[in-house]
mmCIF file of C-alpha atoms in Angstrom:
data_model
loop_
_atom_site.group_PDB
_atom_site.id
_atom_site.type_symbol
_atom_site.label_atom_id
_atom_site.label_comp_id
_atom_site.label_asym_id
_atom_site.label_seq_id
_atom_site.Cartn_x
_atom_site.Cartn_y
_atom_site.Cartn_z
ATOM 1 C CA MET A 1 1.590 21.414 -2.135
ATOM 2 C CA PRO A 2 2.370 25.007 -1.237
ATOM 3 C CA ALA A 3 5.996 25.672 -0.331
ATOM 4 C CA ASP A 4 4.977 27.428 2.856
ATOM 5 C CA GLY A 5 4.264 25.091 5.701
ATOM 6 C CA VAL A 6 7.107 22.692 4.973
ATOM 7 C CA GLY A 7 8.960 21.437 8.002
ATOM 8 C CA ALA A 8 12.055 23.390 9.001
ATOM 9 C CA TRP A 9 14.176 20.430 7.962
ATOM 10 C CA VAL A 10 12.870 20.305 4.368
ATOM 11 C CA ALA A 11 14.546 23.460 2.965
ATOM 12 C CA PRO A 12 18.103 22.354 3.914
ATOM 13 C CA MET A 13 17.347 18.880 2.534
ATOM 14 C CA LEU A 14 16.241 20.367 -0.781
ATOM 15 C CA GLU A 15 19.391 22.480 -0.902
ATOM 16 C CA GLN A 16 21.435 19.325 -0.289
ATOM 17 C CA ALA A 17 19.523 17.546 -3.061
ATOM 18 C CA VAL A 18 20.366 20.350 -5.510
ATOM 19 C CA PHE A 19 24.016 20.130 -4.512
ATOM 20 C CA GLU A 20 24.121 16.328 -4.781
ATOM 21 C CA SER A 21 22.421 16.291 -8.180
ATOM 22 C CA GLY A 22 25.235 18.430 -9.587
ATOM 23 C CA ALA A 23 28.093 16.877 -7.631
ATOM 24 C CA HIS A 24 27.859 13.323 -8.989
ATOM 25 C CA SER A 25 29.913 12.154 -6.004
ATOM 26 C CA ALA A 26 30.116 8.604 -4.713
ATOM 27 C CA GLY A 27 26.793 7.820 -3.048
ATOM 28 C CA SER A 28 24.954 10.784 -4.591
ATOM 29 C CA ALA A 29 22.331 8.592 -6.245
ATOM 30 C CA ALA A 30 21.571 6.764 -2.989
ATOM 31 C CA LEU A 31 21.437 10.028 -1.067
ATOM 32 C CA LEU A 32 19.120 11.617 -3.649
ATOM 33 C CA GLN A 33 16.806 8.612 -3.505
ATOM 34 C CA ARG A 34 16.498 8.831 0.281
ATOM 35 C CA LEU A 35 16.055 12.611 0.205
ATOM 36 C CA SER A 36 13.295 12.322 -2.391
ATOM 37 C CA GLU A 37 11.552 9.676 -0.273
ATOM 38 C CA MET A 38 11.711 11.895 2.812
ATOM 39 C CA VAL A 39 10.391 14.937 0.949
ATOM 40 C CA PHE A 40 7.612 12.823 -0.597
ATOM 41 C CA VAL A 41 6.552 11.465 2.799
ATOM 42 C CA ASP A 42 6.558 14.993 4.232
ATOM 43 C CA GLY A 43 4.381 16.210 1.348
ATOM 44 C CA ALA A 44 1.985 13.272 1.663
ATOM 45 C CA ARG A 45 1.729 13.808 5.409
ATOM 46 C CA ARG A 46 1.045 17.531 4.947
ATOM 47 C CA TYR A 47 -1.596 16.728 2.322
ATOM 48 C CA VAL A 48 -3.356 14.206 4.581
ATOM 49 C CA ASN A 49 -3.222 16.587 7.540
ATOM 50 C CA ALA A 50 -4.725 19.383 5.409
ATOM 51 C CA LEU A 51 -7.726 17.304 4.330
ATOM 52 C CA PRO A 52 -10.994 18.506 5.833
ATOM 53 C CA PRO A 53 -12.532 16.298 8.519
ATOM 54 C CA GLY A 54 -14.683 13.551 7.041
ATOM 55 C CA SER A 55 -12.784 13.461 3.736
ATOM 56 C CA GLU A 56 -13.537 10.315 1.807
ATOM 57 C CA GLY A 57 -11.117 8.018 0.024
ATOM 58 C CA TRP A 58 -8.113 6.089 1.212
ATOM 59 C CA LEU A 59 -6.116 9.127 2.341
ATOM 60 C CA GLY A 60 -9.090 10.642 4.115
ATOM 61 C CA ALA A 61 -9.741 7.327 5.836
ATOM 62 C CA LEU A 62 -6.221 7.370 7.260
ATOM 63 C CA ARG A 63 -7.146 10.471 9.277
ATOM 64 C CA ASP A 64 -9.940 8.644 11.058
ATOM 65 C CA ARG A 65 -8.369 7.077 14.135
ATOM 66 C CA HIS A 66 -10.416 3.886 13.945
ATOM 67 C CA VAL A 67 -10.467 3.312 10.198
ATOM 68 C CA GLY A 68 -6.863 4.492 9.865
ATOM 69 C CA ARG A 69 -5.833 1.981 12.537
ATOM 70 C CA ALA A 70 -7.838 -0.769 10.795
ATOM 71 C CA ILE A 71 -6.091 0.001 7.498
ATOM 72 C CA ALA A 72 -2.707 -0.070 9.242
ATOM 73 C CA LEU A 73 -3.525 -3.474 10.744
ATOM 74 C CA LEU A 74 -4.654 -4.887 7.393
ATOM 75 C CA HIS A 75 -1.581 -3.519 5.625
ATOM 76 C CA GLY A 76 0.723 -4.700 8.387
ATOM 77 C CA ASP A 77 -0.431 -8.304 8.280
ATOM 78 C CA PRO A 78 -2.529 -9.124 5.213
ATOM 79 C CA ALA A 79 -2.018 -12.856 5.758
ATOM 80 C CA GLN A 80 -3.808 -12.764 9.126
ATOM 81 C CA ALA A 81 -7.169 -14.516 9.112
ATOM 82 C CA TRP A 82 -8.949 -11.234 9.770
ATOM 83 C CA THR A 83 -12.604 -11.118 10.698
ATOM 84 C CA LEU A 84 -14.647 -7.980 11.042
ATOM 85 C CA GLU A 85 -15.158 -8.846 14.705
ATOM 86 C CA GLU A 86 -11.401 -9.144 15.387
ATOM 87 C CA LEU A 87 -10.616 -5.978 13.454
ATOM 88 C CA GLY A 88 -13.322 -4.082 15.329
ATOM 89 C CA ARG A 89 -12.044 -5.372 18.658
ATOM 90 C CA ARG A 90 -8.509 -4.257 17.814
ATOM 91 C CA VAL A 91 -9.585 -0.733 16.854
ATOM 92 C CA GLY A 92 -12.174 -0.282 19.595
ATOM 93 C CA LEU A 93 -15.394 -0.341 17.578
ATOM 94 C CA SER A 94 -18.240 -2.776 17.151
ATOM 95 C CA ARG A 95 -18.351 -4.749 13.914
ATOM 96 C CA SER A 96 -21.266 -2.734 12.599
ATOM 97 C CA ALA A 97 -19.766 0.645 13.564
ATOM 98 C CA LEU A 98 -16.441 -0.247 11.944
ATOM 99 C CA HIS A 99 -18.157 -1.530 8.811
ATOM 100 C CA GLU A 100 -20.323 1.575 8.480
ATOM 101 C CA ARG A 101 -17.447 3.975 9.093
ATOM 102 C CA PHE A 102 -15.056 2.064 6.805
ATOM 103 C CA VAL A 103 -17.555 2.025 3.923
ATOM 104 C CA ALA A 104 -18.393 5.709 4.405
ATOM 105 C CA LEU A 105 -14.724 6.706 4.205
ATOM 106 C CA THR A 106 -13.241 4.244 1.702
ATOM 107 C CA GLY A 107 -16.237 3.156 -0.344
ATOM 108 C CA LEU A 108 -15.391 -0.476 0.414
ATOM 109 C CA ALA A 109 -16.319 -2.933 3.130
ATOM 110 C CA PRO A 110 -13.303 -3.843 5.296
ATOM 111 C CA MET A 111 -13.072 -7.425 4.013
ATOM 112 C CA GLN A 112 -13.415 -6.213 0.416
ATOM 113 C CA TYR A 113 -10.612 -3.723 1.089
ATOM 114 C CA LEU A 114 -8.522 -6.571 2.520
ATOM 115 C CA ALA A 115 -9.149 -8.746 -0.542
ATOM 116 C CA ASN A 116 -8.038 -5.876 -2.806
ATOM 117 C CA TRP A 117 -4.953 -5.274 -0.663
ATOM 118 C CA ARG A 118 -4.060 -8.962 -0.807
ATOM 119 C CA MET A 119 -4.306 -8.855 -4.604
ATOM 120 C CA GLN A 120 -2.012 -5.805 -4.713
ATOM 121 C CA CYS A 121 0.496 -7.534 -2.426
ATOM 122 C CA GLY A 122 0.279 -10.703 -4.496
ATOM 123 C CA ALA A 123 0.810 -8.780 -7.737
ATOM 124 C CA ARG A 124 3.860 -7.023 -6.292
ATOM 125 C CA LEU A 125 5.337 -10.344 -5.156
ATOM 126 C CA LEU A 126 4.629 -11.954 -8.531
ATOM 127 C CA ARG A 127 6.390 -9.046 -10.231
ATOM 128 C CA GLU A 128 9.362 -8.754 -7.868
ATOM 129 C CA ALA A 129 10.017 -12.109 -6.221
ATOM 130 C CA PRO A 130 10.997 -15.386 -7.871
ATOM 131 C CA THR A 131 8.728 -17.126 -5.356
ATOM 132 C CA SER A 132 6.253 -19.850 -6.243
ATOM 133 C CA VAL A 133 2.602 -18.939 -6.614
ATOM 134 C CA ALA A 134 1.806 -21.295 -3.728
ATOM 135 C CA ALA A 135 4.232 -19.465 -1.408
ATOM 136 C CA ILE A 136 2.835 -16.092 -2.471
ATOM 137 C CA ALA A 137 -0.700 -17.338 -1.826
ATOM 138 C CA LEU A 138 0.222 -18.221 1.753
ATOM 139 C CA GLU A 139 2.127 -14.965 2.248
ATOM 140 C CA VAL A 140 -0.878 -12.847 1.315
ATOM 141 C CA GLY A 141 -3.425 -14.807 3.333
ATOM 142 C CA TYR A 142 -4.837 -17.564 1.145
ATOM 143 C CA ASP A 143 -5.043 -21.137 2.389
ATOM 144 C CA SER A 144 -4.225 -22.598 -1.001
ATOM 145 C CA GLU A 145 -2.709 -21.775 -4.352
ATOM 146 C CA ALA A 146 -6.029 -22.633 -5.993
ATOM 147 C CA ALA A 147 -7.993 -20.136 -3.873
ATOM 148 C CA PHE A 148 -5.436 -17.395 -4.565
ATOM 149 C CA SER A 149 -5.370 -18.225 -8.281
ATOM 150 C CA ARG A 150 -9.168 -17.991 -8.548
ATOM 151 C CA ALA A 151 -9.241 -14.652 -6.703
ATOM 152 C CA PHE A 152 -6.303 -13.304 -8.699
ATOM 153 C CA LYS A 153 -7.871 -14.282 -12.025
ATOM 154 C CA ARG A 154 -11.161 -12.698 -10.960
ATOM 155 C CA ALA A 155 -9.296 -9.463 -10.104
ATOM 156 C CA THR A 156 -6.915 -9.273 -13.082
ATOM 157 C CA GLY A 157 -8.404 -11.471 -15.775
ATOM 158 C CA LEU A 158 -5.336 -13.746 -15.805
ATOM 159 C CA PRO A 159 -4.108 -16.585 -13.610
ATOM 160 C CA PRO A 160 -1.039 -15.621 -11.532
ATOM 161 C CA GLY A 161 1.511 -17.491 -13.659
ATOM 162 C CA ALA A 162 0.244 -15.994 -16.924
ATOM 163 C CA TRP A 163 0.068 -12.533 -15.318
ATOM 164 C CA ARG A 164 3.675 -12.880 -14.102
ATOM 165 C CA ARG A 165 4.871 -13.895 -17.585
ATOM 166 C CA ALA A 166 2.984 -10.989 -19.176
ATOM 167 C CA GLN A 167 4.551 -8.557 -16.701
ATOM 168 C CA ALA A 168 8.034 -9.950 -17.350
ATOM 169 C CA ALA A 169 7.530 -9.674 -21.115
ATOM 170 C CA SER A 170 6.229 -6.136 -20.796
ATOM 171 C CA ASN A 171 9.177 -5.099 -18.612
ATOM 172 C CA ALA A 172 11.636 -6.741 -21.001
ATOM 173 C CA GLY A 173 10.053 -4.881 -23.911
ATOM 174 C CA GLN A 174 10.293 -1.564 -22.079
ATOM 175 C CA ARG A 175 14.000 -2.177 -21.398
ATOM 176 C CA GLY A 176 14.538 -3.129 -25.028
ATOM 177 C CA ASP A 177 15.817 -6.603 -24.270
ATOM 178 C CA ALA A 178 12.855 -8.617 -25.490
ATOM 179 C CA THR A 179 13.807 -11.671 -27.465
#
């Protein structure tokens, strides 16, 4: 991203980040993390806003008020029993108009996008939370552990439990504490 066009608040924040990175004061690491998140969000927002109208892909789709709203709804509540009709009603489009627009901008049908998002959410929970596979299945919108496990294996090639163990082993190996 070009340096020009940053918000007026960004330059002082970057100066503070430079100061904090050399100061090593109490709380510097936490402050630097938050500053980096804010600067990243500003850059991402500027990038999305600079995309030409009709840009394809996930970021381009966020600019479309209907598809962007649909994505926000799906991300906000992946466990909801979404239907194309309900999603269309909530964003103010017919089912067919939403489907056509969603596919044109993201390359995926809305329900296919939702299934992919649920898998990403499930993978994150398997990696980060010591929660049972059954609880994760419910949290990401599956009625049963078996249904989630089948979908997860189809998406990743491994059942959730085996995938979780492989991730834990890989992370342990990267930290150097593998047994």
